[in-house]
Amino acid sequence: MSQPATGNFDGGPVVPTTPLVTFLERVQEIALATFGKKDFDPKLYVDLSLKSGLSTTVTAFHKLPRNASESVSAPDFKEFLHEYFDGAGDDLVYAEPPDFVPEPDGFLPKVKNPQVRAWALEVHALWKNLSRRVSGSVLDRLEFHTLLLLPGPIVIPSSRFREVYYWDSYWVISQPPILSAMVYDIYNRTGDFDFVKKALPALLKEHQFWNSRIHKVNVQDDQGGNHTLSRYYAMWNKPRPESSTIVYSSFHQNYLSMRNTSDFTTLAITSILPIDLNIFILKMELDIASMAQIVGDNRTAESFLKTAQARKQAINSVFWNEEKGQWLDYWISNGTSSQECRRWKASNQNNNAFASNFVPIWIDLFNSDTCIVEKVRKGFQSSGLLGAAGIATSLTRSGEQCNYVAYKETGAMHEKYDVEKCRDIGGGGEYIPQTGFSWSNGAVLAFLEEFGWPEDLKIGCNWVMHCGDEL
């Protein structure tokens, strides 16, 4: 994909510049017409790599006999795929993690229950299975692959996720933009001054991106105060290549957020100011201030402390809902300029309950305020998000979102879990839920690292149900 010039994040829409991606989307469309929707995974076809040059492959593709509906016979299409493509994921090969040990020194010291500790070690062992590196053959023919060349080994999520994306590369600590949190955590563990000095320019660039013109939204609160907050805004106005056939057939608009949670055609991410995004950026600003001070850049440190304080005030003014004890996403009109100051309206707060409404408690600026913490605790208890087997993402019964019981019964860590019923695995979405699974593995190990597990506390569905009732 083409990219805007350095520092210019509003330079117009991103357009595809790789003919291979465009061609593979066409292959994906024919595959859907040929094989039908059952067990169809569009991502498979954009992960394929060429055996021959693109022009040769395209010529063979156009020569395939088609019927009136543009589909190709299944045998002909399978033969074409076999002759002209290597398998999806073949451009990555297994890489033995050089520093892996079955039980690291100081592993989960707070986990005292032998049963839970044994399970944690099994989850830890999965990192070996998920380690990959780019195959040497990719270097010789980069134009034959859609995979971006990565210089070192990686950990993949698993199953259909055969590579890493921007957000996946931080799976150990959740979603972006939290690169700064990762850098700061590494510094706190290692004290590596040079690492911070090297990373700081990249963090400043990422902050600049999230505060560029198209991402900034100005809101005037009911007291007349002006605030600047951030939103998601992609310059790409088409579905992701790996999902284009599904998106075009199901949705017809931006599908990342919606006003009517039962109607996917109402999705409109650019019309929302998300509380979680702004908390991530606030954390970024605090991290940059701290790290700038570490390297002796006091001017940058002071500037970012002021910026962080202003964003905190904006978050409380625009998102906080006293009655609910939650911070709520805020709807904005998409028909106005990004520079226009919008007047705050209580009716524009999204009153739906989401787990993300409680993200501010993640950072010290909020969790150090005992009064706020108590209000938020009560707000969470009455939100309806607490299920028998975990915390729901939302109250929408999408079927898309206990690890222990499901692992013991299936022998795998899963991407999605049903928090309403212990041991049930989640479903729904645009693809079959995956096993593996890096995000779940990292979350479980982080939970056990933080909270531990007493020796006399059992684990299983009965324990989960009991804790759910207590909370």
Short mmCIF file of C-alpha atoms in Angstrom, two decimals:
data_model
loop_
_atom_site.label_atom_id
_atom_site.label_comp_id
_atom_site.label_asym_id
_atom_site.label_seq_id
_atom_site.Cartn_x
_atom_site.Cartn_y
_atom_site.Cartn_z
CA MET A 1 0.00 0.00 0.00
CA SER A 2 1.17 3.53 -0.63
CA GLN A 3 1.84 5.76 2.37
CA PRO A 4 1.65 9.52 2.91
CA ALA A 5 4.84 11.53 3.15
CA THR A 6 6.59 11.56 6.53
CA GLY A 7 4.72 13.74 9.00
CA ASN A 8 1.85 14.44 6.58
CA PHE A 9 -0.99 12.23 7.76
CA ASP A 10 -3.77 14.06 5.88
CA GLY A 11 -2.36 13.81 2.37
CA GLY A 12 -5.36 12.17 0.75
CA PRO A 13 -6.76 8.66 0.50
CA VAL A 14 -4.50 5.64 0.51
CA VAL A 15 -4.70 3.72 -2.76
CA PRO A 16 -3.55 0.18 -3.59
CA THR A 17 -0.23 0.11 -5.42
CA THR A 18 0.35 -3.64 -5.44
CA PRO A 19 -1.15 -5.33 -8.53
CA LEU A 20 -0.80 -8.70 -6.79
CA VAL A 21 -3.27 -7.70 -4.05
CA THR A 22 -5.77 -6.45 -6.63
CA PHE A 23 -5.46 -9.71 -8.57
CA LEU A 24 -5.84 -11.88 -5.48
CA GLU A 25 -9.05 -10.06 -4.59
CA ARG A 26 -10.36 -11.11 -8.00
CA VAL A 27 -9.28 -14.71 -7.31
CA GLN A 28 -11.12 -14.45 -4.00
CA GLU A 29 -14.32 -13.36 -5.78
CA ILE A 30 -14.18 -16.27 -8.22
CA ALA A 31 -13.52 -18.69 -5.36
CA LEU A 32 -16.68 -17.50 -3.64
CA ALA A 33 -18.69 -17.86 -6.85
CA THR A 34 -17.22 -21.33 -7.44
CA PHE A 35 -17.27 -22.88 -3.98
CA GLY A 36 -20.11 -20.93 -2.33
CA LYS A 37 -20.27 -19.42 1.16
CA LYS A 38 -20.05 -22.65 3.15
CA ASP A 39 -16.64 -22.90 4.83
CA PHE A 40 -15.41 -20.05 2.61
CA ASP A 41 -12.52 -18.06 4.09
CA PRO A 42 -11.62 -15.07 1.90
CA LYS A 43 -8.34 -14.55 3.73
CA LEU A 44 -6.99 -17.80 2.33
CA TYR A 45 -6.78 -16.34 -1.17
CA VAL A 46 -4.94 -13.11 -0.35
CA ASP A 47 -2.40 -15.14 1.64
CA LEU A 48 -1.43 -17.21 -1.40
CA SER A 49 1.95 -16.61 -3.03
CA LEU A 50 2.78 -17.01 -6.71
CA LYS A 51 4.77 -19.83 -8.26
CA SER A 52 5.17 -17.96 -11.56
CA GLY A 53 5.23 -14.31 -12.54
CA LEU A 54 2.07 -12.26 -12.06
CA SER A 55 1.47 -11.71 -15.79
CA THR A 56 1.70 -15.45 -16.50
CA THR A 57 -0.69 -16.23 -13.66
CA VAL A 58 -3.17 -13.54 -14.70
CA THR A 59 -3.19 -14.87 -18.28
CA ALA A 60 -3.94 -18.40 -17.05
CA PHE A 61 -6.66 -17.03 -14.77
CA HIS A 62 -8.43 -15.28 -17.66
CA LYS A 63 -8.31 -18.45 -19.75
CA LEU A 64 -10.28 -20.42 -17.17
CA PRO A 65 -13.68 -21.41 -18.68
CA ARG A 66 -16.56 -19.62 -16.94
CA ASN A 67 -20.30 -20.09 -16.99
CA ALA A 68 -22.94 -17.36 -17.17
CA SER A 69 -22.63 -16.58 -13.44
CA GLU A 70 -18.86 -16.04 -13.80
CA SER A 71 -18.06 -19.09 -11.72
CA VAL A 72 -15.47 -21.69 -12.69
CA SER A 73 -15.93 -25.43 -12.24
CA ALA A 74 -14.46 -26.59 -8.93
CA PRO A 75 -12.00 -29.07 -10.51
CA ASP A 76 -10.69 -26.43 -12.97
CA PHE A 77 -10.27 -23.85 -10.23
CA LYS A 78 -8.54 -26.27 -7.86
CA GLU A 79 -6.13 -27.27 -10.61
CA PHE A 80 -5.40 -23.59 -11.34
CA LEU A 81 -4.67 -22.89 -7.67
CA HIS A 82 -2.40 -25.92 -7.39
CA GLU A 83 -0.44 -25.07 -10.55
CA TYR A 84 0.09 -21.36 -10.00
CA PHE A 85 0.16 -20.81 -6.23
CA ASP A 86 2.03 -21.98 -3.16
CA GLY A 87 -0.05 -22.58 -0.05
CA ALA A 88 -1.21 -19.81 2.26
CA GLY A 89 1.35 -19.39 5.00
CA ASP A 90 4.15 -21.16 3.12
CA ASP A 91 6.16 -17.93 3.09
CA LEU A 92 6.63 -18.27 6.86
CA VAL A 93 8.59 -21.14 8.43
CA TYR A 94 8.99 -22.37 11.98
CA ALA A 95 11.61 -20.58 14.06
CA GLU A 96 12.90 -22.12 17.28
CA PRO A 97 12.78 -19.37 19.95
CA PRO A 98 16.43 -19.11 21.07
CA ASP A 99 15.59 -17.95 24.60
CA PHE A 100 12.70 -20.31 25.34
CA VAL A 101 12.88 -22.43 28.50
CA PRO A 102 10.09 -24.69 29.78
CA GLU A 103 9.90 -22.82 33.09
CA PRO A 104 11.57 -19.39 33.24
CA ASP A 105 13.17 -18.14 36.45
CA GLY A 106 10.62 -16.30 38.55
CA PHE A 107 7.68 -17.66 36.55
CA LEU A 108 4.35 -16.62 38.11
CA PRO A 109 5.51 -16.48 41.74
CA LYS A 110 2.00 -15.65 42.98
CA VAL A 111 0.48 -18.83 41.51
CA LYS A 112 0.55 -21.35 44.36
CA ASN A 113 -2.07 -23.87 43.20
CA PRO A 114 -0.22 -26.79 41.48
CA GLN A 115 -3.11 -27.44 39.08
CA VAL A 116 -3.23 -23.83 37.92
CA ARG A 117 0.55 -23.64 37.72
CA ALA A 118 0.72 -26.75 35.53
CA TRP A 119 -1.87 -25.23 33.20
CA ALA A 120 0.06 -21.94 33.04
CA LEU A 121 3.20 -23.83 32.02
CA GLU A 122 1.25 -25.57 29.24
CA VAL A 123 0.05 -22.18 28.00
CA HIS A 124 3.60 -20.83 28.20
CA ALA A 125 4.81 -23.79 26.11
CA LEU A 126 2.52 -22.69 23.27
CA TRP A 127 4.93 -19.85 22.41
CA LYS A 128 7.23 -22.45 20.86
CA ASN A 129 4.47 -23.58 18.51
CA LEU A 130 3.64 -20.03 17.43
CA SER A 131 7.13 -18.81 16.58
CA ARG A 132 7.86 -18.09 12.89
CA ARG A 133 10.27 -16.28 10.57
CA VAL A 134 10.03 -15.23 6.93
CA SER A 135 11.23 -17.96 4.58
CA GLY A 136 14.49 -17.26 2.76
CA SER A 137 12.75 -17.85 -0.58
CA VAL A 138 10.66 -14.70 -0.04
CA LEU A 139 13.79 -12.55 -0.23
CA ASP A 140 14.49 -13.73 -3.76
CA ARG A 141 10.99 -12.96 -5.10
CA LEU A 142 9.34 -10.29 -2.98
CA GLU A 143 6.88 -9.45 -5.77
CA PHE A 144 5.44 -12.98 -5.56
CA HIS A 145 4.18 -12.45 -2.00
CA THR A 146 1.68 -10.24 -0.14
CA LEU A 147 3.56 -10.82 3.10
CA LEU A 148 5.54 -7.81 4.34
CA LEU A 149 9.18 -8.69 4.84
CA LEU A 150 10.00 -8.87 8.56
CA PRO A 151 13.67 -8.96 9.60
CA GLY A 152 13.37 -11.10 12.73
CA PRO A 153 11.33 -13.92 14.24
CA ILE A 154 7.71 -13.27 15.18
CA VAL A 155 4.94 -14.86 17.24
CA ILE A 156 1.77 -15.38 15.22
CA PRO A 157 -1.74 -15.53 16.76
CA SER A 158 -2.28 -18.97 15.06
CA SER A 159 -4.76 -20.68 12.76
CA ARG A 160 -5.87 -18.39 9.89
CA PHE A 161 -3.81 -15.54 11.39
CA ARG A 162 -0.54 -16.66 9.82
CA GLU A 163 1.23 -13.31 10.20
CA VAL A 164 1.23 -10.23 12.41
CA TYR A 165 -0.61 -6.96 11.90
CA TYR A 166 0.10 -3.57 13.48
CA TRP A 167 -2.08 -4.29 16.51
CA ASP A 168 -1.09 -7.95 16.74
CA SER A 169 2.52 -7.04 17.29
CA TYR A 170 1.47 -5.70 20.71
CA TRP A 171 -0.79 -8.66 21.60
CA VAL A 172 1.00 -9.06 24.92
CA ILE A 173 -0.64 -5.85 26.18
CA SER A 174 -3.81 -5.49 23.97
CA GLN A 175 -4.84 -2.90 21.35
CA PRO A 176 -3.12 0.22 19.88
CA PRO A 177 -2.03 2.89 20.20
CA ILE A 178 -0.08 1.54 23.16
CA LEU A 179 3.40 1.22 21.77
CA SER A 180 4.49 3.74 24.39
CA ALA A 181 3.14 1.51 27.17
CA MET A 182 5.19 -1.40 25.84
CA VAL A 183 8.36 0.71 25.62
CA TYR A 184 7.83 2.12 29.11
CA ASP A 185 7.20 -1.33 30.60
CA ILE A 186 10.36 -2.68 28.98
CA TYR A 187 12.34 0.24 30.40
CA ASN A 188 10.91 -0.34 33.88
CA ARG A 189 12.02 -3.99 33.69
CA THR A 190 15.43 -3.45 32.11
CA GLY A 191 16.49 0.14 32.84
CA ASP A 192 17.72 0.29 29.23
CA PHE A 193 18.33 4.03 28.72
CA ASP A 194 19.51 3.63 25.11
CA PHE A 195 16.32 1.77 24.24
CA VAL A 196 14.19 4.69 25.45
CA LYS A 197 16.34 7.20 23.60
CA LYS A 198 16.02 5.22 20.38
CA ALA A 199 12.24 4.68 20.76
CA LEU A 200 11.24 8.24 21.67
CA PRO A 201 11.23 9.67 18.10
CA ALA A 202 8.94 6.85 16.95
CA LEU A 203 6.56 7.54 19.85
CA LEU A 204 6.46 11.23 18.97
CA LYS A 205 5.62 10.32 15.38
CA GLU A 206 2.81 8.01 16.48
CA HIS A 207 1.39 10.72 18.73
CA GLN A 208 1.52 13.16 15.82
CA PHE A 209 -0.44 10.69 13.70
CA TRP A 210 -3.26 10.32 16.24
CA ASN A 211 -3.48 14.08 16.64
CA SER A 212 -3.38 15.00 12.95
CA ARG A 213 -6.19 17.04 11.44
CA ILE A 214 -8.51 14.23 10.40
CA HIS A 215 -8.20 12.52 13.78
CA LYS A 216 -8.78 15.62 15.91
CA VAL A 217 -12.28 16.66 17.00
CA ASN A 218 -13.05 19.84 18.94
CA VAL A 219 -15.92 19.81 21.45
CA GLN A 220 -17.21 22.68 23.57
CA ASP A 221 -18.64 21.50 26.89
CA ASP A 222 -21.73 22.87 28.60
CA GLN A 223 -19.56 25.27 30.63
CA GLY A 224 -18.06 26.84 27.50
CA GLY A 225 -14.72 25.04 27.74
CA ASN A 226 -13.11 23.88 24.50
CA HIS A 227 -11.59 20.41 24.32
CA THR A 228 -9.67 18.43 21.72
CA LEU A 229 -10.12 14.67 21.48
CA SER A 230 -9.23 11.97 18.94
CA ARG A 231 -11.16 9.55 16.75
CA TYR A 232 -10.35 6.69 14.42
CA TYR A 233 -10.22 7.85 10.81
CA ALA A 234 -8.75 5.72 8.06
CA MET A 235 -7.88 7.21 4.68
CA TRP A 236 -8.71 3.82 3.20
CA ASN A 237 -12.39 3.72 2.18
CA LYS A 238 -12.59 0.07 1.12
CA PRO A 239 -12.82 -3.22 3.02
CA ARG A 240 -9.64 -5.04 3.97
CA PRO A 241 -8.51 -7.25 1.06
CA GLU A 242 -8.80 -10.41 3.17
CA SER A 243 -12.47 -9.65 3.88
CA SER A 244 -13.64 -7.78 0.80
CA THR A 245 -16.05 -10.39 -0.57
CA ILE A 246 -17.78 -10.84 2.79
CA VAL A 247 -17.97 -7.12 3.49
CA TYR A 248 -19.30 -6.23 0.06
CA SER A 249 -21.98 -8.88 0.30
CA SER A 250 -23.04 -8.13 3.88
CA PHE A 251 -22.29 -4.52 4.68
CA HIS A 252 -22.16 -1.44 2.53
CA GLN A 253 -20.57 1.03 4.89
CA ASN A 254 -17.72 1.35 7.35
CA TYR A 255 -18.27 -1.61 9.65
CA LEU A 256 -16.23 -0.90 12.75
CA SER A 257 -18.89 0.78 14.90
CA MET A 258 -22.62 1.26 14.77
CA ARG A 259 -25.51 3.29 16.12
CA ASN A 260 -28.03 0.45 15.92
CA THR A 261 -26.23 -2.57 17.39
CA SER A 262 -28.54 -4.98 15.58
CA ASP A 263 -27.97 -3.46 12.14
CA PHE A 264 -24.47 -3.69 10.64
CA THR A 265 -25.36 -1.16 7.93
CA THR A 266 -25.37 1.59 10.59
CA LEU A 267 -21.67 1.17 11.31
CA ALA A 268 -19.81 4.48 11.27
CA ILE A 269 -16.54 4.59 13.19
CA THR A 270 -15.63 8.14 12.13
CA SER A 271 -18.81 9.43 13.81
CA ILE A 272 -17.67 8.30 17.24
CA LEU A 273 -15.27 9.70 19.80
CA PRO A 274 -14.17 6.49 21.57
CA ILE A 275 -13.32 6.64 25.24
CA ASP A 276 -10.80 3.81 24.99
CA LEU A 277 -8.83 5.41 22.15
CA ASN A 278 -8.54 8.66 24.06
CA ILE A 279 -7.39 6.86 27.19
CA PHE A 280 -4.72 5.06 25.17
CA ILE A 281 -3.54 8.39 23.79
CA LEU A 282 -3.60 9.95 27.27
CA LYS A 283 -1.41 7.08 28.48
CA MET A 284 0.86 7.70 25.50
CA GLU A 285 1.20 11.35 26.47
CA LEU A 286 2.06 10.45 30.06
CA ASP A 287 4.56 7.82 28.89
CA ILE A 288 6.25 10.25 26.50
CA ALA A 289 6.48 12.87 29.26
CA SER A 290 8.14 10.36 31.60
CA MET A 291 10.55 9.03 28.99
CA ALA A 292 11.45 12.50 27.75
CA GLN A 293 12.38 13.36 31.32
CA ILE A 294 14.47 10.19 31.54
CA VAL A 295 16.55 11.20 28.51
CA GLY A 296 16.84 14.80 29.73
CA ASP A 297 14.44 16.43 27.25
CA ASN A 298 12.65 18.59 29.80
CA ARG A 299 10.95 20.78 27.20
CA THR A 300 9.17 17.80 25.64
CA ALA A 301 8.35 16.40 29.08
CA GLU A 302 6.66 19.65 30.19
CA SER A 303 4.79 19.99 26.92
CA PHE A 304 3.36 16.47 27.11
CA LEU A 305 2.40 16.81 30.76
CA LYS A 306 0.29 19.85 29.81
CA THR A 307 -1.18 17.98 26.86
CA ALA A 308 -2.06 15.01 29.09
CA GLN A 309 -3.71 17.26 31.66
CA ALA A 310 -5.81 18.90 28.96
CA ARG A 311 -6.89 15.51 27.61
CA LYS A 312 -7.85 14.32 31.09
CA GLN A 313 -10.11 17.35 31.49
CA ALA A 314 -11.59 16.70 28.05
CA ILE A 315 -12.26 13.05 28.94
CA ASN A 316 -14.10 14.00 32.10
CA SER A 317 -16.07 16.78 30.40
CA VAL A 318 -17.15 14.88 27.29
CA PHE A 319 -17.27 11.19 28.29
CA TRP A 320 -18.05 10.99 32.02
CA ASN A 321 -21.61 10.10 33.02
CA GLU A 322 -22.20 10.62 36.72
CA GLU A 323 -25.50 8.75 36.84
CA LYS A 324 -24.11 5.58 35.25
CA GLY A 325 -20.67 5.75 36.86
CA GLN A 326 -19.08 5.17 33.45
CA TRP A 327 -17.28 7.04 30.70
CA LEU A 328 -19.42 6.79 27.56
CA ASP A 329 -18.44 7.03 23.90
CA TYR A 330 -19.66 10.24 22.27
CA TRP A 331 -21.43 10.53 18.91
CA ILE A 332 -20.50 13.38 16.58
CA SER A 333 -22.04 14.55 13.33
CA ASN A 334 -20.08 13.36 10.30
CA GLY A 335 -21.25 16.23 8.14
CA THR A 336 -19.13 18.91 9.76
CA SER A 337 -15.49 19.81 9.34
CA SER A 338 -12.93 18.16 11.61
CA GLN A 339 -11.86 21.66 12.66
CA GLU A 340 -15.34 22.87 13.60
CA CYS A 341 -16.08 23.07 17.32
CA ARG A 342 -19.08 20.94 18.23
CA ARG A 343 -21.36 21.81 21.14
CA TRP A 344 -21.57 19.04 23.74
CA LYS A 345 -24.99 17.41 24.18
CA ALA A 346 -25.87 14.84 26.81
CA SER A 347 -28.01 13.03 24.25
CA ASN A 348 -24.91 12.35 22.14
CA GLN A 349 -23.39 10.11 24.78
CA ASN A 350 -23.74 6.44 23.80
CA ASN A 351 -25.67 4.92 26.68
CA ASN A 352 -24.95 1.33 25.65
CA ALA A 353 -22.77 -0.60 28.08
CA PHE A 354 -19.34 -1.66 26.79
CA ALA A 355 -16.35 -3.03 28.66
CA SER A 356 -14.35 -0.18 27.10
CA ASN A 357 -16.39 2.30 29.17
CA PHE A 358 -14.22 1.34 32.14
CA VAL A 359 -10.81 1.59 30.46
CA PRO A 360 -9.87 4.87 32.24
CA ILE A 361 -9.40 2.92 35.49
CA TRP A 362 -6.34 1.37 33.78
CA ILE A 363 -4.24 4.47 34.39
CA ASP A 364 -3.16 6.09 37.65
CA LEU A 365 -4.73 9.48 36.89
CA PHE A 366 -8.10 7.83 37.45
CA ASN A 367 -7.49 4.74 39.59
CA SER A 368 -5.75 6.84 42.26
CA ASP A 369 -8.99 8.75 42.89
CA THR A 370 -10.81 6.60 45.47
CA CYS A 371 -14.08 8.50 45.02
CA ILE A 372 -14.10 7.87 41.25
CA VAL A 373 -13.07 4.24 41.72
CA GLU A 374 -16.01 3.62 44.05
CA LYS A 375 -18.48 5.24 41.61
CA VAL A 376 -17.06 3.18 38.76
CA ARG A 377 -17.21 -0.03 40.80
CA LYS A 378 -20.92 0.52 41.40
CA GLY A 379 -21.39 1.47 37.75
CA PHE A 380 -19.73 -1.75 36.67
CA GLN A 381 -21.80 -3.88 39.03
CA SER A 382 -25.01 -2.46 37.60
CA SER A 383 -23.84 -2.44 33.95
CA GLY A 384 -24.92 -6.00 33.16
CA LEU A 385 -21.48 -6.78 31.69
CA LEU A 386 -20.45 -9.26 34.37
CA GLY A 387 -21.30 -12.75 33.14
CA ALA A 388 -21.10 -16.11 34.85
CA ALA A 389 -17.75 -16.84 33.19
CA GLY A 390 -16.21 -13.42 32.61
CA ILE A 391 -16.77 -9.84 31.49
CA ALA A 392 -18.76 -9.27 28.30
CA THR A 393 -17.52 -6.90 25.61
CA SER A 394 -21.06 -5.52 25.27
CA LEU A 395 -24.65 -6.49 26.02
CA THR A 396 -25.31 -7.35 22.37
CA ARG A 397 -25.79 -11.09 21.99
CA SER A 398 -23.57 -11.41 18.93
CA GLY A 399 -22.24 -14.87 19.88
CA GLU A 400 -18.71 -13.57 19.39
CA GLN A 401 -17.09 -13.22 22.83
CA CYS A 402 -13.18 -19.95 31.69
CA ASN A 403 -10.16 -20.33 29.51
CA TYR A 404 -9.20 -23.19 31.84
CA VAL A 405 -12.24 -25.44 31.41
CA ALA A 406 -12.40 -24.92 27.63
CA TYR A 407 -8.67 -25.70 27.38
CA LYS A 408 -9.03 -28.92 29.36
CA GLU A 409 -11.98 -30.05 27.26
CA THR A 410 -10.61 -29.09 23.83
CA GLY A 411 -6.84 -29.11 24.32
CA ALA A 412 -6.50 -25.62 22.86
CA MET A 413 -6.60 -21.96 23.80
CA HIS A 414 -9.33 -20.16 21.85
CA GLU A 415 -9.72 -16.73 20.36
CA LYS A 416 -13.25 -16.17 21.69
CA TYR A 417 -15.20 -17.31 24.74
CA ASP A 418 -18.84 -17.09 25.76
CA VAL A 419 -18.84 -15.24 29.09
CA GLU A 420 -22.45 -16.18 29.83
CA LYS A 421 -21.72 -19.87 30.17
CA CYS A 422 -18.58 -21.47 31.53
CA ARG A 423 -16.67 -23.74 29.09
CA ASP A 424 -18.51 -22.46 26.00
CA ILE A 425 -16.43 -21.16 23.10
CA GLY A 426 -17.52 -18.01 21.24
CA GLY A 427 -18.77 -17.98 17.67
CA GLY A 428 -20.10 -15.55 15.09
CA GLY A 429 -18.16 -12.97 13.13
CA GLU A 430 -16.77 -13.15 9.62
CA TYR A 431 -14.72 -16.33 10.15
CA ILE A 432 -14.66 -19.46 12.29
CA PRO A 433 -13.23 -18.71 15.78
CA GLN A 434 -9.58 -19.67 15.92
CA THR A 435 -7.44 -21.75 18.24
CA GLY A 436 -3.89 -21.11 19.31
CA PHE A 437 -4.04 -18.38 20.45
CA SER A 438 -1.56 -15.61 21.25
CA TRP A 439 -3.98 -12.95 22.46
CA SER A 440 -5.69 -15.37 24.86
CA ASN A 441 -2.39 -16.90 25.98
CA GLY A 442 -0.91 -13.51 26.80
CA ALA A 443 -4.03 -12.33 28.63
CA VAL A 444 -4.19 -15.45 30.82
CA LEU A 445 -0.52 -15.31 31.77
CA ALA A 446 -0.73 -11.56 32.46
CA PHE A 447 -3.76 -12.16 34.70
CA LEU A 448 -1.96 -14.86 36.67
CA GLU A 449 1.19 -12.72 36.92
CA GLU A 450 -0.81 -9.80 38.31
CA PHE A 451 -3.25 -11.56 40.65
CA GLY A 452 -1.77 -14.99 41.29
CA TRP A 453 -3.78 -17.98 42.49
CA PRO A 454 -3.89 -19.23 46.14
CA GLU A 455 -3.01 -22.86 46.80
CA ASP A 456 -6.38 -23.72 48.37
CA LEU A 457 -8.53 -22.01 45.70
CA LYS A 458 -10.00 -24.45 43.19
CA ILE A 459 -10.37 -23.68 39.49
CA GLY A 460 -13.27 -24.68 37.26
CA CYS A 461 -16.83 -23.79 36.41
CA ASN A 462 -18.13 -23.99 39.98
CA TRP A 463 -15.51 -21.49 41.10
CA VAL A 464 -16.30 -19.15 38.22
CA MET A 465 -20.04 -19.21 38.97
CA HIS A 466 -19.43 -18.52 42.65
CA CYS A 467 -17.09 -15.59 41.98
CA GLY A 468 -19.58 -14.17 39.49
CA ASP A 469 -22.30 -14.18 42.14
CA GLU A 470 -19.99 -12.55 44.68
CA LEU A 471 -18.98 -9.72 42.35
#
